[in-house]
Structures are given as structure tokens and as C-alpha cells.
Amino acid sequence: MDDETEAAVMAATSRALCEHGYADLTMQRIADEWDKSKAALHYHYDTKEELLESFLDWTIARFDSRLACEAADPRERLDTFVEALFGPAEESDGSFAIALLAMKAQAPHSETYRDRLAEMDARMRETLAETIRDGIEAGQFREVDPEDTARFAATAINGSHVRRVALDERPAEARRLFEQYLDATLGREQAPEVPV
């Protein structure tokens, strides 16, 4: 399957999850969102389960690309991390967040979903912990346990995700509180001013 077709199927899956929820999600409903036949969808995916596993893989890949930052400066990498999680998403209506939460709700019943979501969580925590370690080493952040800080941050991020979807809370409010936590915990200092 080419990238364009995959993106279209994944977007259709996201829309169908939002519209119908996991319990009422069918291959036909995904095909309807894709504006193709169910047979066309089955050409690429034998089962709904296979399609949803691919949806999670696609989600993880997109998430990784948002987190990617090659900057050497830990402060810049931390800013990229925060922007990836709280900045404007591609789907401004929040449909992606709703679809992902629908999949998370199924994790207790599916080892495959749980494993993929655990992988996504681990990548987020590893990215943040590595950034914190580098910031401590560079003298930009105070001495904290990077893994514990990243685990707590991941918990806060997941909670803000649920609040956004379930309570329609604005991401900007969650971001403000998250950045306050990082400032208080890491003692993030402003970059030194360069004399002119």
C-alpha cells in the first residue's frame, strides 16, 4: 500500500472511531469514511483487528516523528517535546485524540493494543528522560531522577489527554500546568543572554 492510500485509510479509521466508537466500529463504516467499498478495504486488511493494529502502528510512527528533535541543546529538545504533545495537532477538531482514547480503552482487553500503547508510552518517557539527563549534565536542569520525572510527566500527559477528550478541556490549560511542573521540577533556567 502506498503512503497516500495508507494515510487515507488511517484518517478514515480515526473518523469512524470518533463517529461510532470502538464497539460499533465495522469495516463497512471505515470503508464509508474512506469513500471506497468494503472490498477495497479488505484488499489491504483481512480483519478489523489487523486494521486497528496498523492504525496503532501508524499512530506510533506519527508520534515518533513529532517527538524527533536533533538539537544538541536540551532546552530546545524539551521545548520540542512540549510542542509535540500540546501544540496544534494536524486534526484541529481533536478527532485524533478521540480515536486514540477509544483504542486506549480497549487495551485491558487486548494484549496487542496494550503492547503497542506501552511502546508509545515508553518512547515518550525515554525521550523525556534522555533530554533531562542531558540537561542535568549540561547544568541546565537541577538534579532529579530522570526516569521518575518522565514517568510522572507521562502520567500527567495521559491525564490531560483524557481531560481534553472527556471534559473538552483546552490543551492550552494543560500545557500551562505541564510547563509549570517542568519549571518547578527541573529548575529550567533561561538561556544566558549574549552580550551585544
PDB file of N, CA, C and O in Angstrom, residues 68-93:
ATOM      1  N   ALA A  68      10.626  13.842  17.347  1.00  0.00           N
ATOM      2  CA  ALA A  68      12.006  13.885  16.852  1.00  0.00           C
ATOM      3  C   ALA A  68      12.582  15.290  16.906  1.00  0.00           C
ATOM      4  O   ALA A  68      11.970  16.252  16.459  1.00  0.00           O
ATOM      5  N   CYS A  69      13.766  15.377  17.492  1.00  0.00           N
ATOM      6  CA  CYS A  69      14.482  16.646  17.547  1.00  0.00           C
ATOM      7  C   CYS A  69      15.961  16.324  17.619  1.00  0.00           C
ATOM      8  O   CYS A  69      16.408  15.628  18.531  1.00  0.00           O
ATOM      9  N   GLU A  70      16.711  16.829  16.677  1.00  0.00           N
ATOM     10  CA  GLU A  70      18.137  16.553  16.606  1.00  0.00           C
ATOM     11  C   GLU A  70      18.978  17.616  17.306  1.00  0.00           C
ATOM     12  O   GLU A  70      20.199  17.567  17.275  1.00  0.00           O
ATOM     13  N   ALA A  71      18.331  18.577  17.945  1.00  0.00           N
ATOM     14  CA  ALA A  71      19.073  19.669  18.586  1.00  0.00           C
ATOM     15  C   ALA A  71      19.967  19.133  19.699  1.00  0.00           C
ATOM     16  O   ALA A  71      19.603  18.206  20.426  1.00  0.00           O
ATOM     17  N   ALA A  72      21.121  19.735  19.845  1.00  0.00           N
ATOM     18  CA  ALA A  72      22.032  19.362  20.924  1.00  0.00           C
ATOM     19  C   ALA A  72      21.602  19.981  22.251  1.00  0.00           C
ATOM     20  O   ALA A  72      21.838  19.416  23.310  1.00  0.00           O
ATOM     21  N   ASP A  73      20.963  21.139  22.189  1.00  0.00           N
ATOM     22  CA  ASP A  73      20.570  21.862  23.398  1.00  0.00           C
ATOM     23  C   ASP A  73      19.368  21.176  24.062  1.00  0.00           C
ATOM     24  O   ASP A  73      18.297  21.096  23.471  1.00  0.00           O
ATOM     25  N   PRO A  74      19.540  20.684  25.307  1.00  0.00           N
ATOM     26  CA  PRO A  74      18.428  20.016  25.991  1.00  0.00           C
ATOM     27  C   PRO A  74      17.193  20.902  26.162  1.00  0.00           C
ATOM     28  O   PRO A  74      16.065  20.400  26.102  1.00  0.00           O
ATOM     29  N   ARG A  75      17.384  22.199  26.362  1.00  0.00           N
ATOM     30  CA  ARG A  75      16.218  23.091  26.489  1.00  0.00           C
ATOM     31  C   ARG A  75      15.415  23.099  25.197  1.00  0.00           C
ATOM     32  O   ARG A  75      14.183  23.068  25.226  1.00  0.00           O
ATOM     33  N   GLU A  76      16.103  23.146  24.080  1.00  0.00           N
ATOM     34  CA  GLU A  76      15.409  23.139  22.787  1.00  0.00           C
ATOM     35  C   GLU A  76      14.687  21.810  22.570  1.00  0.00           C
ATOM     36  O   GLU A  76      13.559  21.784  22.083  1.00  0.00           O
ATOM     37  N   ARG A  77      15.330  20.707  22.949  1.00  0.00           N
ATOM     38  CA  ARG A  77      14.677  19.400  22.821  1.00  0.00           C
ATOM     39  C   ARG A  77      13.463  19.302  23.734  1.00  0.00           C
ATOM     40  O   ARG A  77      12.436  18.733  23.356  1.00  0.00           O
ATOM     41  N   LEU A  78      13.560  19.882  24.926  1.00  0.00           N
ATOM     42  CA  LEU A  78      12.413  19.878  25.842  1.00  0.00           C
ATOM     43  C   LEU A  78      11.266  20.708  25.265  1.00  0.00           C
ATOM     44  O   LEU A  78      10.104  20.309  25.330  1.00  0.00           O
ATOM     45  N   ASP A  79      11.588  21.849  24.679  1.00  0.00           N
ATOM     46  CA  ASP A  79      10.557  22.677  24.043  1.00  0.00           C
ATOM     47  C   ASP A  79       9.884  21.935  22.895  1.00  0.00           C
ATOM     48  O   ASP A  79       8.660  22.018  22.711  1.00  0.00           O
ATOM     49  N   THR A  80      10.668  21.191  22.099  1.00  0.00           N
ATOM     50  CA  THR A  80      10.115  20.402  21.000  1.00  0.00           C
ATOM     51  C   THR A  80       9.181  19.324  21.545  1.00  0.00           C
ATOM     52  O   THR A  80       8.101  19.079  20.993  1.00  0.00           O
ATOM     53  N   PHE A  81       9.586  18.699  22.638  1.00  0.00           N
ATOM     54  CA  PHE A  81       8.776  17.673  23.287  1.00  0.00           C
ATOM     55  C   PHE A  81       7.416  18.249  23.706  1.00  0.00           C
ATOM     56  O   PHE A  81       6.371  17.680  23.408  1.00  0.00           O
ATOM     57  N   VAL A  82       7.446  19.380  24.389  1.00  0.00           N
ATOM     58  CA  VAL A  82       6.206  20.010  24.853  1.00  0.00           C
ATOM     59  C   VAL A  82       5.336  20.415  23.668  1.00  0.00           C
ATOM     60  O   VAL A  82       4.119  20.195  23.669  1.00  0.00           O
ATOM     61  N   GLU A  83       5.930  20.967  22.646  1.00  0.00           N
ATOM     62  CA  GLU A  83       5.175  21.374  21.456  1.00  0.00           C
ATOM     63  C   GLU A  83       4.539  20.167  20.772  1.00  0.00           C
ATOM     64  O   GLU A  83       3.394  20.225  20.319  1.00  0.00           O
ATOM     65  N   ALA A  84       5.280  19.054  20.711  1.00  0.00           N
ATOM     66  CA  ALA A  84       4.742  17.844  20.080  1.00  0.00           C
ATOM     67  C   ALA A  84       3.508  17.332  20.803  1.00  0.00           C
ATOM     68  O   ALA A  84       2.575  16.823  20.186  1.00  0.00           O
ATOM     69  N   LEU A  85       3.494  17.493  22.109  1.00  0.00           N
ATOM     70  CA  LEU A  85       2.386  16.959  22.900  1.00  0.00           C
ATOM     71  C   LEU A  85       1.230  17.923  23.076  1.00  0.00           C
ATOM     72  O   LEU A  85       0.082  17.511  23.205  1.00  0.00           O
ATOM     73  N   PHE A  86       1.529  19.222  23.085  1.00  0.00           N
ATOM     74  CA  PHE A  86       0.481  20.192  23.391  1.00  0.00           C
ATOM     75  C   PHE A  86       0.261  21.223  22.292  1.00  0.00           C
ATOM     76  O   PHE A  86      -0.648  22.026  22.394  1.00  0.00           O
ATOM     77  N   GLY A  87       1.101  21.208  21.265  1.00  0.00           N
ATOM     78  CA  GLY A  87       0.944  22.169  20.178  1.00  0.00           C
ATOM     79  C   GLY A  87      -0.214  21.789  19.280  1.00  0.00           C
ATOM     80  O   GLY A  87      -0.868  20.756  19.464  1.00  0.00           O
ATOM     81  N   PRO A  88      -0.472  22.620  18.286  1.00  0.00           N
ATOM     82  CA  PRO A  88      -1.596  22.331  17.376  1.00  0.00           C
ATOM     83  C   PRO A  88      -1.386  20.999  16.671  1.00  0.00           C
ATOM     84  O   PRO A  88      -0.334  20.753  16.101  1.00  0.00           O
ATOM     85  N   ALA A  89      -2.379  20.147  16.749  1.00  0.00           N
ATOM     86  CA  ALA A  89      -2.326  18.854  16.061  1.00  0.00           C
ATOM     87  C   ALA A  89      -2.798  19.026  14.633  1.00  0.00           C
ATOM     88  O   ALA A  89      -3.409  20.029  14.291  1.00  0.00           O
ATOM     89  N   GLU A  90      -2.511  18.027  13.821  1.00  0.00           N
ATOM     90  CA  GLU A  90      -2.945  18.085  12.421  1.00  0.00           C
ATOM     91  C   GLU A  90      -4.465  18.115  12.322  1.00  0.00           C
ATOM     92  O   GLU A  90      -5.022  18.750  11.455  1.00  0.00           O
ATOM     93  N   GLU A  91      -5.125  17.397  13.223  1.00  0.00           N
ATOM     94  CA  GLU A  91      -6.581  17.387  13.225  1.00  0.00           C
ATOM     95  C   GLU A  91      -7.055  18.387  14.260  1.00  0.00           C
ATOM     96  O   GLU A  91      -7.104  18.098  15.438  1.00  0.00           O
ATOM     97  N   SER A  92      -7.393  19.577  13.832  1.00  0.00           N
ATOM     98  CA  SER A  92      -7.740  20.641  14.770  1.00  0.00           C
ATOM     99  C   SER A  92      -9.023  20.367  15.537  1.00  0.00           C
ATOM    100  O   SER A  92      -9.255  20.947  16.584  1.00  0.00           O
ATOM    101  N   ASP A  93      -9.865  19.462  15.040  1.00  0.00           N
ATOM    102  CA  ASP A  93     -11.113  19.176  15.738  1.00  0.00           C
ATOM    103  C   ASP A  93     -10.941  18.173  16.873  1.00  0.00           C
ATOM    104  O   ASP A  93     -11.888  17.849  17.572  1.00  0.00           O
TER     105      ASP A  93
END
